[in-house]
Short mmCIF file of C-alpha atoms in Angstrom, two decimals:
data_model
loop_
_atom_site.label_atom_id
_atom_site.label_comp_id
_atom_site.label_asym_id
_atom_site.label_seq_id
_atom_site.Cartn_x
_atom_site.Cartn_y
_atom_site.Cartn_z
CA MET A 1 -119.32 31.23 140.89
CA THR A 2 -116.90 30.23 138.13
CA THR A 3 -114.17 33.06 136.77
CA GLN A 4 -116.12 33.75 133.30
CA SER A 5 -119.70 34.42 135.26
CA THR A 6 -117.72 36.63 137.38
CA LEU A 7 -115.71 38.42 134.53
CA LEU A 8 -119.45 38.73 133.01
CA LEU A 9 -120.82 40.10 136.32
CA VAL A 10 -118.71 42.61 136.42
CA LEU A 11 -118.43 43.98 132.45
CA ASP A 12 -122.72 44.29 133.19
CA LEU A 13 -122.09 45.86 136.35
CA LEU A 14 -119.91 48.39 134.51
CA GLY A 15 -121.84 48.64 131.59
CA THR A 16 -125.07 49.36 133.62
CA PHE A 17 -122.91 51.99 135.63
CA ALA A 18 -121.60 53.39 132.40
CA PHE A 19 -125.75 53.72 130.90
CA ALA A 20 -126.94 55.10 133.52
CA VAL A 21 -124.26 58.02 133.91
CA ASN A 22 -125.48 58.87 130.11
CA GLY A 23 -129.10 58.42 130.81
CA ALA A 24 -128.81 60.99 134.07
CA PHE A 25 -126.35 63.85 131.37
CA THR A 26 -128.64 62.98 129.19
CA ALA A 27 -131.61 63.98 131.15
CA VAL A 28 -130.33 67.22 132.09
CA ARG A 29 -129.37 68.36 128.65
CA VAL A 30 -131.60 67.75 126.44
CA ALA A 31 -135.09 66.54 129.11
CA ARG A 32 -134.61 69.68 131.10
CA ILE A 33 -136.40 67.62 133.97
CA ASP A 34 -135.96 67.47 137.76
CA ILE A 35 -133.93 65.37 139.98
CA VAL A 36 -136.61 62.26 140.33
CA GLY A 37 -136.63 62.38 136.44
CA VAL A 38 -132.88 62.41 135.82
CA VAL A 39 -132.26 59.67 138.15
CA THR A 40 -135.52 57.54 136.86
CA LEU A 41 -134.06 58.58 133.42
CA GLY A 42 -130.32 57.13 134.34
CA MET A 43 -132.32 53.67 135.56
CA VAL A 44 -134.14 53.03 133.06
CA THR A 45 -131.49 53.78 130.71
CA ALA A 46 -128.87 51.72 132.52
CA LEU A 47 -131.31 48.62 133.55
CA GLY A 48 -133.42 48.60 129.77
CA GLY A 49 -131.02 46.72 127.89
CA GLY A 50 -130.14 43.61 130.39
CA ILE A 51 -134.52 43.53 131.59
CA ILE A 52 -134.71 43.09 127.57
CA ARG A 53 -132.07 40.47 127.77
CA ASP A 54 -133.31 38.47 130.57
CA ILE A 55 -137.00 38.12 128.92
CA LEU A 56 -135.67 36.84 125.96
CA ILE A 57 -133.48 34.22 127.28
CA ASP A 58 -136.36 33.40 129.78
CA ASP A 59 -133.90 34.34 132.86
CA LEU A 60 -136.64 35.44 135.36
CA PRO A 61 -137.38 37.33 137.10
CA PRO A 62 -134.60 39.60 135.40
CA ALA A 63 -130.74 40.22 137.22
CA THR A 64 -131.85 43.71 137.41
CA PHE A 65 -134.70 42.45 140.75
CA SER A 66 -133.01 39.56 141.72
CA ASP A 67 -129.32 40.85 142.52
CA TRP A 68 -129.41 44.69 144.14
CA ARG A 69 -126.37 44.92 142.69
CA TYR A 70 -127.72 46.44 139.68
CA LEU A 71 -130.04 48.70 140.95
CA ALA A 72 -127.46 50.24 144.08
CA VAL A 73 -125.17 51.14 140.72
CA ALA A 74 -127.48 52.29 138.45
CA ALA A 75 -128.87 54.44 140.94
CA ALA A 76 -125.12 55.30 141.93
CA GLY A 77 -124.40 56.50 138.69
CA SER A 78 -127.93 58.44 137.92
CA LEU A 79 -126.82 60.62 140.79
CA LEU A 80 -123.82 61.91 139.06
CA ALA A 81 -126.24 64.08 137.31
CA LEU A 82 -126.56 66.39 140.64
CA PHE A 83 -122.32 67.26 140.31
CA GLY A 84 -123.20 68.22 136.10
CA ARG A 85 -121.46 71.41 136.12
CA LYS A 86 -117.99 70.19 137.50
CA LEU A 87 -118.32 66.76 135.11
CA GLU A 88 -119.30 68.50 132.00
CA ARG A 89 -115.71 70.39 131.86
CA LEU A 90 -114.92 66.85 130.27
CA SER A 91 -115.16 66.11 126.90
CA LYS A 92 -118.16 64.70 125.63
CA PRO A 93 -119.76 63.22 128.38
CA ILE A 94 -122.84 61.25 127.23
CA THR A 95 -121.01 60.05 124.27
CA VAL A 96 -118.13 58.45 126.08
CA PHE A 97 -120.26 56.73 128.99
CA ASP A 98 -122.97 55.78 125.81
CA ALA A 99 -120.12 54.15 123.66
CA ALA A 100 -118.69 52.48 127.30
CA GLY A 101 -122.39 51.10 128.25
CA LEU A 102 -122.87 49.81 124.06
CA SER A 103 -119.36 48.42 124.29
CA LEU A 104 -119.91 46.29 127.92
CA PHE A 105 -123.34 45.57 127.47
CA ALA A 106 -123.31 43.90 123.83
CA VAL A 107 -120.10 41.43 125.23
CA THR A 108 -122.43 41.04 128.36
CA GLY A 109 -125.10 39.96 126.02
CA ALA A 110 -124.12 37.74 124.28
CA GLY A 111 -121.64 36.55 126.82
CA LYS A 112 -125.29 35.15 129.05
CA ALA A 113 -126.77 33.77 125.18
CA LEU A 114 -124.14 31.46 124.73
CA ASP A 115 -124.03 30.00 128.63
CA PHE A 116 -128.12 29.66 128.12
CA GLY A 117 -127.38 27.72 125.35
CA LEU A 118 -128.62 30.01 122.93
CA GLY A 119 -126.72 29.30 119.36
CA PRO A 120 -123.99 31.88 117.98
CA VAL A 121 -125.96 34.17 115.67
CA GLN A 122 -129.36 34.47 118.08
CA ALA A 123 -126.09 34.98 120.46
CA ILE A 124 -124.95 38.18 118.73
CA ILE A 125 -128.55 39.04 118.04
CA LEU A 126 -128.91 38.96 121.69
CA GLY A 127 -125.82 40.97 122.47
CA ALA A 128 -126.40 43.97 119.87
CA ILE A 129 -130.35 43.87 121.86
CA THR A 130 -128.59 44.34 124.83
CA GLY A 131 -126.34 46.54 123.75
CA VAL A 132 -128.86 49.44 122.25
CA GLY A 133 -132.23 48.51 124.13
CA GLY A 134 -131.44 51.14 126.95
CA GLY A 135 -130.84 53.72 124.95
CA THR A 136 -133.38 53.32 122.56
CA VAL A 137 -135.92 53.18 126.31
CA ARG A 138 -134.65 56.28 127.10
CA ASP A 139 -135.22 58.35 123.80
CA VAL A 140 -138.64 57.25 123.56
CA LEU A 141 -139.10 58.43 126.55
CA ILE A 142 -138.18 61.68 125.70
CA ARG A 143 -139.66 61.43 122.37
CA ARG A 144 -136.87 62.12 120.37
CA VAL A 145 -135.71 59.16 117.44
CA PRO A 146 -133.14 56.44 119.05
CA VAL A 147 -129.76 57.00 117.81
CA VAL A 148 -129.58 53.49 116.51
CA LEU A 149 -132.37 54.28 114.26
CA ASN A 150 -131.48 57.15 113.38
CA SER A 151 -127.35 58.35 112.78
CA GLU A 152 -123.99 57.17 113.79
CA LEU A 153 -122.50 53.82 113.73
CA TYR A 154 -124.59 52.39 116.91
CA ALA A 155 -125.65 49.31 116.28
CA ILE A 156 -122.93 47.95 114.34
CA PRO A 157 -120.13 48.56 116.63
CA ALA A 158 -123.18 46.09 119.01
CA LEU A 159 -123.05 43.84 116.43
CA VAL A 160 -118.98 43.36 115.74
CA ALA A 161 -118.32 42.71 119.29
CA ALA A 162 -120.72 39.99 120.03
CA THR A 163 -119.39 38.80 116.81
CA VAL A 164 -116.10 39.06 118.17
CA LEU A 165 -116.96 37.64 121.08
CA VAL A 166 -119.15 34.50 119.92
CA VAL A 167 -116.40 33.51 117.46
CA CYS A 168 -112.95 33.86 119.97
CA GLU A 169 -115.60 31.29 122.24
CA SER A 170 -115.80 28.77 119.22
CA LEU A 171 -112.20 28.91 118.88
CA GLU A 172 -112.02 28.67 122.59
CA VAL A 173 -110.03 31.96 123.75
CA PRO A 174 -109.81 32.78 127.19
CA THR A 175 -113.03 34.85 127.98
CA PRO A 176 -111.19 37.23 130.12
CA PRO A 177 -109.12 38.49 126.47
CA ALA A 178 -111.96 37.98 124.66
CA ALA A 179 -114.38 39.78 126.31
CA LEU A 180 -112.22 42.61 127.23
CA GLY A 181 -110.93 43.12 123.92
CA ALA A 182 -113.77 42.82 121.81
CA ALA A 183 -115.55 45.91 124.03
CA ALA A 184 -112.39 47.78 123.47
CA LEU A 185 -112.97 46.94 120.15
CA CYS A 186 -116.91 48.02 120.18
CA PHE A 187 -115.55 51.23 121.66
CA VAL A 188 -112.98 52.35 118.97
CA ILE A 189 -115.59 51.76 115.99
CA ARG A 190 -118.46 53.95 117.62
CA MET A 191 -115.47 57.17 118.96
CA VAL A 192 -114.54 56.62 115.43
CA GLY A 193 -118.35 57.06 114.25
CA VAL A 194 -118.47 60.17 116.49
CA ARG A 195 -115.46 61.49 115.49
CA TYR A 196 -115.27 61.50 111.85
CA ASP A 197 -119.14 61.79 111.31
CA LEU A 198 -119.82 58.17 109.88
CA ASP A 199 -123.39 56.94 109.89
CA ALA A 200 -124.74 53.51 108.38
CA PRO A 201 -125.08 52.99 104.66
CA ARG A 202 -128.82 53.82 104.04
CA PRO A 203 -130.57 52.53 100.63
CA ARG A 204 -129.64 55.16 97.68
CA GLY A 205 -132.08 58.51 97.37
CA PHE A 206 -133.52 58.33 100.73
CA GLY A 207 -132.65 61.95 102.67
CA ASP A 208 -130.45 63.25 99.79
CA PRO A 209 -131.75 66.80 98.63
CA ASP A 210 -133.84 67.42 96.27
CA PRO A 211 -132.49 68.24 93.10
CA PRO A 212 -132.88 71.93 91.77
CA LYS A 213 -135.68 72.72 89.89
CA PRO A 214 -135.60 73.47 86.24
CA ALA A 215 -136.09 77.33 86.25
#
């Protein structure tokens, strides 16, 4: 295994863990389901984006089912919900873990697409899909409008991270600093969007309050 593939694997597993924790905490806070449902939702959140990625690039069976480490890491992250009362002391744990998972998956998705010979545009799109896929499946399962369609900067940071990685690869920048820098940039953009309640631009007139009717 090359250094580049090892790095992408490590980032992929870290993203899996982060999304598993995010999915499990979301289940506890929003859906309020039992522990089986919590673990299931955590694992779906963690593994959904990677499965979609691997199916799209025809890397079958998906890494989730061919490498036991993905299932083990996803299960471990999901089980952290058992200690929810202690971890809730952290500042916005769900959002932080979600931003971490988004950042790491956007980078690994784009990196794997390049490894499979896809073009730069396709790699950027696949990176974004990998990043938002698990969260989208999570929101659908708990009957909530997916975050990527509803509010805040979500898909844009993933697209930025994937783009940075693809550009760096084309300029032959070493993969470790390129991947880590792109993930860090995505994380910062996502958290700034959350901190200042920033949304992606919307078509004018949509979602605006109706003007008051004349008396």
